[in-house]
Amino acid sequence: MSGLTCLDLKENNLAGSIPPEIGKLKQLQGLYLNKNKLQGHISEVVCYLFNLVELVLHDNEFSGLIPECLGKFSMLQKFYLGSNKFSSKFPLSLWKMSGLLYLSVSRNSIEGEVPSDIGELKAIVGLYLHSNHFSSVIPTRFGELQNLQYLDLSNNSIFGQIPLSFANLISLEFLNCLQMHCQVLFLCL
């Protein structure tokens, strides 16, 4: 099956870890393993899937480190890791994926700050970071995300003021900042 371009195994109660054989599917563009009972680390074999456009792993029991190598996937547009057990810091390489359209790491225990590199997500449309342990001020570079339509930062330890650069988010349709330690300034979005 080396020519396979899509592998959809969602909602099957699969348990265990991602099998190493998946790394041999070099033509794979879509990998959908969501809503299973997969656990452990995201296997490094996923790093060999350079043609991935969509990687959907939400609603499992993955934990440990999110592989840094995923930030080198130039074709990746949709990356869903929500509702897992990740607790480490988010790899800096993932904040620089200029072609990424949707990123969800919601409902994990990810720590650290939201870095200023977030401004490199030039194409991002949906960014879901809610229900984690992000702790920092909101970077002013959020204002560079001109395509951003959906932003959820709620239920984190983010503090300070919402930057005035948010007024530059001309495409923004949904913003959730509930249960954060931020001062909301009136913005005409």
PDB file of C-alpha atoms in Angstrom:
ATOM      1  CA  MET A   1       0.000   0.000   0.000  1.00  0.00           C
ATOM      2  CA  SER A   2       2.954   2.351  -0.527  1.00  0.00           C
ATOM      3  CA  GLY A   3       0.907   4.496  -2.944  1.00  0.00           C
ATOM      4  CA  LEU A   4      -1.855   5.171  -0.395  1.00  0.00           C
ATOM      5  CA  THR A   5      -2.726   8.877  -0.136  1.00  0.00           C
ATOM      6  CA  CYS A   6      -5.380   8.769   2.612  1.00  0.00           C
ATOM      7  CA  LEU A   7      -5.707   6.572   5.694  1.00  0.00           C
ATOM      8  CA  ASP A   8      -8.870   7.085   7.742  1.00  0.00           C
ATOM      9  CA  LEU A   9      -9.183   4.933  10.883  1.00  0.00           C
ATOM     10  CA  LYS A  10     -11.165   7.313  13.075  1.00  0.00           C
ATOM     11  CA  GLU A  11     -13.743   6.150  15.640  1.00  0.00           C
ATOM     12  CA  ASN A  12     -12.582   2.532  15.840  1.00  0.00           C
ATOM     13  CA  ASN A  13     -11.555   2.125  19.501  1.00  0.00           C
ATOM     14  CA  LEU A  14      -7.998   1.460  18.366  1.00  0.00           C
ATOM     15  CA  ALA A  15      -5.583   1.133  21.286  1.00  0.00           C
ATOM     16  CA  GLY A  16      -1.818   1.090  21.641  1.00  0.00           C
ATOM     17  CA  SER A  17       0.547   3.328  19.700  1.00  0.00           C
ATOM     18  CA  ILE A  18       0.925   4.397  16.083  1.00  0.00           C
ATOM     19  CA  PRO A  19       2.488   1.401  14.293  1.00  0.00           C
ATOM     20  CA  PRO A  20       5.944   1.984  12.748  1.00  0.00           C
ATOM     21  CA  GLU A  21       4.718   0.666   9.385  1.00  0.00           C
ATOM     22  CA  ILE A  22       2.821   3.920   8.836  1.00  0.00           C
ATOM     23  CA  GLY A  23       6.200   5.569   8.178  1.00  0.00           C
ATOM     24  CA  LYS A  24       6.430   3.586   4.925  1.00  0.00           C
ATOM     25  CA  LEU A  25       3.364   5.315   3.447  1.00  0.00           C
ATOM     26  CA  LYS A  26       5.435   8.074   1.829  1.00  0.00           C
ATOM     27  CA  GLN A  27       2.601   9.324  -0.427  1.00  0.00           C
ATOM     28  CA  LEU A  28       0.170   9.781   2.461  1.00  0.00           C
ATOM     29  CA  GLN A  29      -1.559  13.176   2.390  1.00  0.00           C
ATOM     30  CA  GLY A  30      -4.259  12.581   4.999  1.00  0.00           C
ATOM     31  CA  LEU A  31      -3.900  10.607   8.245  1.00  0.00           C
ATOM     32  CA  TYR A  32      -7.024  10.425  10.418  1.00  0.00           C
ATOM     33  CA  LEU A  33      -6.654   8.533  13.700  1.00  0.00           C
ATOM     34  CA  ASN A  34      -8.997  10.682  15.768  1.00  0.00           C
ATOM     35  CA  LYS A  35     -11.505   9.414  18.331  1.00  0.00           C
ATOM     36  CA  ASN A  36      -9.669   6.244  19.275  1.00  0.00           C
ATOM     37  CA  LYS A  37      -7.762   5.150  22.385  1.00  0.00           C
ATOM     38  CA  LEU A  38      -4.247   5.546  21.037  1.00  0.00           C
ATOM     39  CA  GLN A  39      -1.648   6.431  23.647  1.00  0.00           C
ATOM     40  CA  GLY A  40       2.004   7.133  24.266  1.00  0.00           C
ATOM     41  CA  HIS A  41       4.153   9.460  22.185  1.00  0.00           C
ATOM     42  CA  ILE A  42       3.396  10.426  18.618  1.00  0.00           C
ATOM     43  CA  SER A  43       5.759   8.035  16.932  1.00  0.00           C
ATOM     44  CA  GLU A  44       8.790   9.497  15.152  1.00  0.00           C
ATOM     45  CA  VAL A  45       7.755   7.470  12.084  1.00  0.00           C
ATOM     46  CA  VAL A  46       5.174  10.179  11.401  1.00  0.00           C
ATOM     47  CA  CYS A  47       8.164  12.426  10.615  1.00  0.00           C
ATOM     48  CA  TYR A  48       8.701  10.470   7.382  1.00  0.00           C
ATOM     49  CA  LEU A  49       5.298  11.473   6.003  1.00  0.00           C
ATOM     50  CA  PHE A  50       6.501  14.663   4.274  1.00  0.00           C
ATOM     51  CA  ASN A  51       3.468  14.854   1.946  1.00  0.00           C
ATOM     52  CA  LEU A  52       0.924  15.189   4.755  1.00  0.00           C
ATOM     53  CA  VAL A  53      -1.678  17.875   4.200  1.00  0.00           C
ATOM     54  CA  GLU A  54      -3.962  16.838   7.083  1.00  0.00           C
ATOM     55  CA  LEU A  55      -2.890  15.182  10.340  1.00  0.00           C
ATOM     56  CA  VAL A  56      -5.853  14.537  12.634  1.00  0.00           C
ATOM     57  CA  LEU A  57      -5.047  12.914  15.993  1.00  0.00           C
ATOM     58  CA  HIS A  58      -7.540  14.550  18.374  1.00  0.00           C
ATOM     59  CA  ASP A  59      -9.563  12.677  21.010  1.00  0.00           C
ATOM     60  CA  ASN A  60      -6.991  10.058  21.933  1.00  0.00           C
ATOM     61  CA  GLU A  61      -4.663   9.556  24.901  1.00  0.00           C
ATOM     62  CA  PHE A  62      -1.377  10.708  23.352  1.00  0.00           C
ATOM     63  CA  SER A  63       1.164  12.163  25.781  1.00  0.00           C
ATOM     64  CA  GLY A  64       4.806  13.165  25.960  1.00  0.00           C
ATOM     65  CA  LEU A  65       6.541  15.393  23.460  1.00  0.00           C
ATOM     66  CA  ILE A  66       5.032  16.645  20.232  1.00  0.00           C
ATOM     67  CA  PRO A  67       7.728  15.848  17.639  1.00  0.00           C
ATOM     68  CA  GLU A  68       9.726  18.911  16.570  1.00  0.00           C
ATOM     69  CA  CYS A  69      10.049  17.451  13.061  1.00  0.00           C
ATOM     70  CA  LEU A  70       6.377  18.134  12.301  1.00  0.00           C
ATOM     71  CA  GLY A  71       7.257  21.815  11.979  1.00  0.00           C
ATOM     72  CA  LYS A  72       9.189  20.987   8.807  1.00  0.00           C
ATOM     73  CA  PHE A  73       6.109  19.738   6.967  1.00  0.00           C
ATOM     74  CA  SER A  74       5.758  22.380   4.278  1.00  0.00           C
ATOM     75  CA  MET A  75       2.469  20.998   2.900  1.00  0.00           C
ATOM     76  CA  LEU A  76       0.631  20.535   6.225  1.00  0.00           C
ATOM     77  CA  GLN A  77      -2.565  22.612   6.320  1.00  0.00           C
ATOM     78  CA  LYS A  78      -4.652  21.009   9.074  1.00  0.00           C
ATOM     79  CA  PHE A  79      -3.131  19.765  12.331  1.00  0.00           C
ATOM     80  CA  TYR A  80      -5.465  18.612  15.117  1.00  0.00           C
ATOM     81  CA  LEU A  81      -4.066  17.413  18.466  1.00  0.00           C
ATOM     82  CA  GLY A  82      -6.904  18.468  20.787  1.00  0.00           C
ATOM     83  CA  SER A  83      -8.226  16.349  23.659  1.00  0.00           C
ATOM     84  CA  ASN A  84      -5.100  14.367  24.405  1.00  0.00           C
ATOM     85  CA  LYS A  85      -2.679  14.333  27.359  1.00  0.00           C
ATOM     86  CA  PHE A  86       0.203  16.442  26.078  1.00  0.00           C
ATOM     87  CA  SER A  87       1.875  18.339  28.905  1.00  0.00           C
ATOM     88  CA  SER A  88       5.226  19.439  27.533  1.00  0.00           C
ATOM     89  CA  LYS A  89       6.083  22.721  25.875  1.00  0.00           C
ATOM     90  CA  PHE A  90       4.907  23.247  22.334  1.00  0.00           C
ATOM     91  CA  PRO A  91       7.745  22.855  19.775  1.00  0.00           C
ATOM     92  CA  LEU A  92       8.892  26.245  18.486  1.00  0.00           C
ATOM     93  CA  SER A  93       9.107  24.915  14.920  1.00  0.00           C
ATOM     94  CA  LEU A  94       5.311  24.520  14.790  1.00  0.00           C
ATOM     95  CA  TRP A  95       4.769  28.257  15.339  1.00  0.00           C
ATOM     96  CA  LYS A  96       6.629  28.953  12.081  1.00  0.00           C
ATOM     97  CA  MET A  97       4.530  26.866   9.665  1.00  0.00           C
ATOM     98  CA  SER A  98       3.603  29.530   7.138  1.00  0.00           C
ATOM     99  CA  GLY A  99       1.208  27.288   5.151  1.00  0.00           C
ATOM    100  CA  LEU A 100      -0.790  25.954   8.115  1.00  0.00           C
ATOM    101  CA  LEU A 101      -4.526  26.803   7.953  1.00  0.00           C
ATOM    102  CA  TYR A 102      -5.890  25.140  11.111  1.00  0.00           C
ATOM    103  CA  LEU A 103      -4.106  24.262  14.352  1.00  0.00           C
ATOM    104  CA  SER A 104      -5.852  22.809  17.382  1.00  0.00           C
ATOM    105  CA  VAL A 105      -4.057  21.764  20.553  1.00  0.00           C
ATOM    106  CA  SER A 106      -7.033  22.474  22.809  1.00  0.00           C
ATOM    107  CA  ARG A 107      -7.858  20.473  25.937  1.00  0.00           C
ATOM    108  CA  ASN A 108      -4.352  19.292  26.770  1.00  0.00           C
ATOM    109  CA  SER A 109      -1.940  20.431  29.494  1.00  0.00           C
ATOM    110  CA  ILE A 110       0.591  22.203  27.286  1.00  0.00           C
ATOM    111  CA  GLU A 111       2.847  24.611  29.169  1.00  0.00           C
ATOM    112  CA  GLY A 112       4.976  27.582  28.277  1.00  0.00           C
ATOM    113  CA  GLU A 113       4.365  30.824  26.523  1.00  0.00           C
ATOM    114  CA  VAL A 114       2.741  31.683  23.256  1.00  0.00           C
ATOM    115  CA  PRO A 115       5.881  32.949  21.486  1.00  0.00           C
ATOM    116  CA  SER A 116       6.143  35.983  19.239  1.00  0.00           C
ATOM    117  CA  ASP A 117       6.959  33.547  16.404  1.00  0.00           C
ATOM    118  CA  ILE A 118       3.205  33.022  16.140  1.00  0.00           C
ATOM    119  CA  GLY A 119       3.298  35.814  13.580  1.00  0.00           C
ATOM    120  CA  GLU A 120       4.910  33.337  11.166  1.00  0.00           C
ATOM    121  CA  LEU A 121       1.599  31.449  10.825  1.00  0.00           C
ATOM    122  CA  LYS A 122       0.787  33.681   7.857  1.00  0.00           C
ATOM    123  CA  ALA A 123      -2.007  31.547   6.382  1.00  0.00           C
ATOM    124  CA  ILE A 124      -3.696  30.488   9.643  1.00  0.00           C
ATOM    125  CA  VAL A 125      -7.507  30.641   9.624  1.00  0.00           C
ATOM    126  CA  GLY A 126      -8.353  28.757  12.833  1.00  0.00           C
ATOM    127  CA  LEU A 127      -6.164  28.668  15.965  1.00  0.00           C
ATOM    128  CA  TYR A 128      -7.475  26.765  18.985  1.00  0.00           C
ATOM    129  CA  LEU A 129      -5.224  26.909  22.066  1.00  0.00           C
ATOM    130  CA  HIS A 130      -7.880  26.798  24.787  1.00  0.00           C
ATOM    131  CA  SER A 131      -7.853  24.693  27.956  1.00  0.00           C
ATOM    132  CA  ASN A 132      -4.087  24.358  28.406  1.00  0.00           C
ATOM    133  CA  HIS A 133      -1.463  25.913  30.685  1.00  0.00           C
ATOM    134  CA  PHE A 134      -0.099  28.596  28.367  1.00  0.00           C
ATOM    135  CA  SER A 135       1.252  31.400  30.536  1.00  0.00           C
ATOM    136  CA  SER A 136       2.453  34.652  29.024  1.00  0.00           C
ATOM    137  CA  VAL A 137       1.198  37.904  27.666  1.00  0.00           C
ATOM    138  CA  ILE A 138      -0.538  37.789  24.297  1.00  0.00           C
ATOM    139  CA  PRO A 139       2.124  38.512  21.665  1.00  0.00           C
ATOM    140  CA  THR A 140       1.555  41.664  19.629  1.00  0.00           C
ATOM    141  CA  ARG A 141       2.431  39.687  16.490  1.00  0.00           C
ATOM    142  CA  PHE A 142      -1.070  38.187  16.572  1.00  0.00           C
ATOM    143  CA  GLY A 143      -1.990  41.319  14.635  1.00  0.00           C
ATOM    144  CA  GLU A 144      -0.005  39.992  11.646  1.00  0.00           C
ATOM    145  CA  LEU A 145      -2.383  37.047  11.176  1.00  0.00           C
ATOM    146  CA  GLN A 146      -4.518  38.692   8.510  1.00  0.00           C
ATOM    147  CA  ASN A 147      -6.397  35.499   7.557  1.00  0.00           C
ATOM    148  CA  LEU A 148      -7.282  34.526  11.135  1.00  0.00           C
ATOM    149  CA  GLN A 149     -11.027  33.969  11.532  1.00  0.00           C
ATOM    150  CA  TYR A 150     -11.259  31.814  14.690  1.00  0.00           C
ATOM    151  CA  LEU A 151      -9.118  32.322  17.790  1.00  0.00           C
ATOM    152  CA  ASP A 152      -9.716  30.576  21.107  1.00  0.00           C
ATOM    153  CA  LEU A 153      -7.286  31.371  23.944  1.00  0.00           C
ATOM    154  CA  SER A 154      -9.708  30.674  26.802  1.00  0.00           C
ATOM    155  CA  ASN A 155      -8.934  28.707  29.965  1.00  0.00           C
ATOM    156  CA  ASN A 156      -5.211  29.428  30.058  1.00  0.00           C
ATOM    157  CA  SER A 157      -2.955  31.440  32.368  1.00  0.00           C
ATOM    158  CA  ILE A 158      -2.459  34.216  29.835  1.00  0.00           C
ATOM    159  CA  PHE A 159      -2.284  37.656  31.430  1.00  0.00           C
ATOM    160  CA  GLY A 160      -1.886  41.338  30.606  1.00  0.00           C
ATOM    161  CA  GLN A 161      -3.713  43.414  28.035  1.00  0.00           C
ATOM    162  CA  ILE A 162      -5.094  42.268  24.724  1.00  0.00           C
ATOM    163  CA  PRO A 163      -2.687  43.992  22.306  1.00  0.00           C
ATOM    164  CA  LEU A 164      -3.909  46.909  20.230  1.00  0.00           C
ATOM    165  CA  SER A 165      -2.601  44.984  17.201  1.00  0.00           C
ATOM    166  CA  PHE A 166      -5.782  42.864  17.456  1.00  0.00           C
ATOM    167  CA  ALA A 167      -7.476  45.740  15.640  1.00  0.00           C
ATOM    168  CA  ASN A 168      -5.537  44.563  12.550  1.00  0.00           C
ATOM    169  CA  LEU A 169      -7.322  41.185  12.551  1.00  0.00           C
ATOM    170  CA  ILE A 170      -9.676  42.161   9.754  1.00  0.00           C
ATOM    171  CA  SER A 171     -10.891  38.600   9.093  1.00  0.00           C
ATOM    172  CA  LEU A 172     -11.569  37.697  12.751  1.00  0.00           C
ATOM    173  CA  GLU A 173     -15.099  36.340  13.305  1.00  0.00           C
ATOM    174  CA  PHE A 174     -14.712  34.474  16.630  1.00  0.00           C
ATOM    175  CA  LEU A 175     -12.563  35.406  19.639  1.00  0.00           C
ATOM    176  CA  ASN A 176     -12.757  33.608  22.993  1.00  0.00           C
ATOM    177  CA  CYS A 177     -10.665  34.969  25.871  1.00  0.00           C
ATOM    178  CA  LEU A 178     -12.805  33.723  28.767  1.00  0.00           C
ATOM    179  CA  GLN A 179     -11.163  32.774  32.056  1.00  0.00           C
ATOM    180  CA  MET A 180      -7.886  34.482  31.312  1.00  0.00           C
ATOM    181  CA  HIS A 181      -6.168  37.145  33.377  1.00  0.00           C
ATOM    182  CA  CYS A 182      -6.363  39.821  30.677  1.00  0.00           C
ATOM    183  CA  GLN A 183      -7.609  43.351  30.588  1.00  0.00           C
ATOM    184  CA  VAL A 184      -9.847  43.780  27.592  1.00  0.00           C
ATOM    185  CA  LEU A 185      -9.483  47.099  25.827  1.00  0.00           C
ATOM    186  CA  PHE A 186     -12.328  48.176  23.584  1.00  0.00           C
ATOM    187  CA  LEU A 187     -11.354  47.351  20.032  1.00  0.00           C
ATOM    188  CA  CYS A 188     -13.281  48.001  16.858  1.00  0.00           C
ATOM    189  CA  LEU A 189     -12.802  44.681  15.079  1.00  0.00           C
TER     190      LEU A 189
END
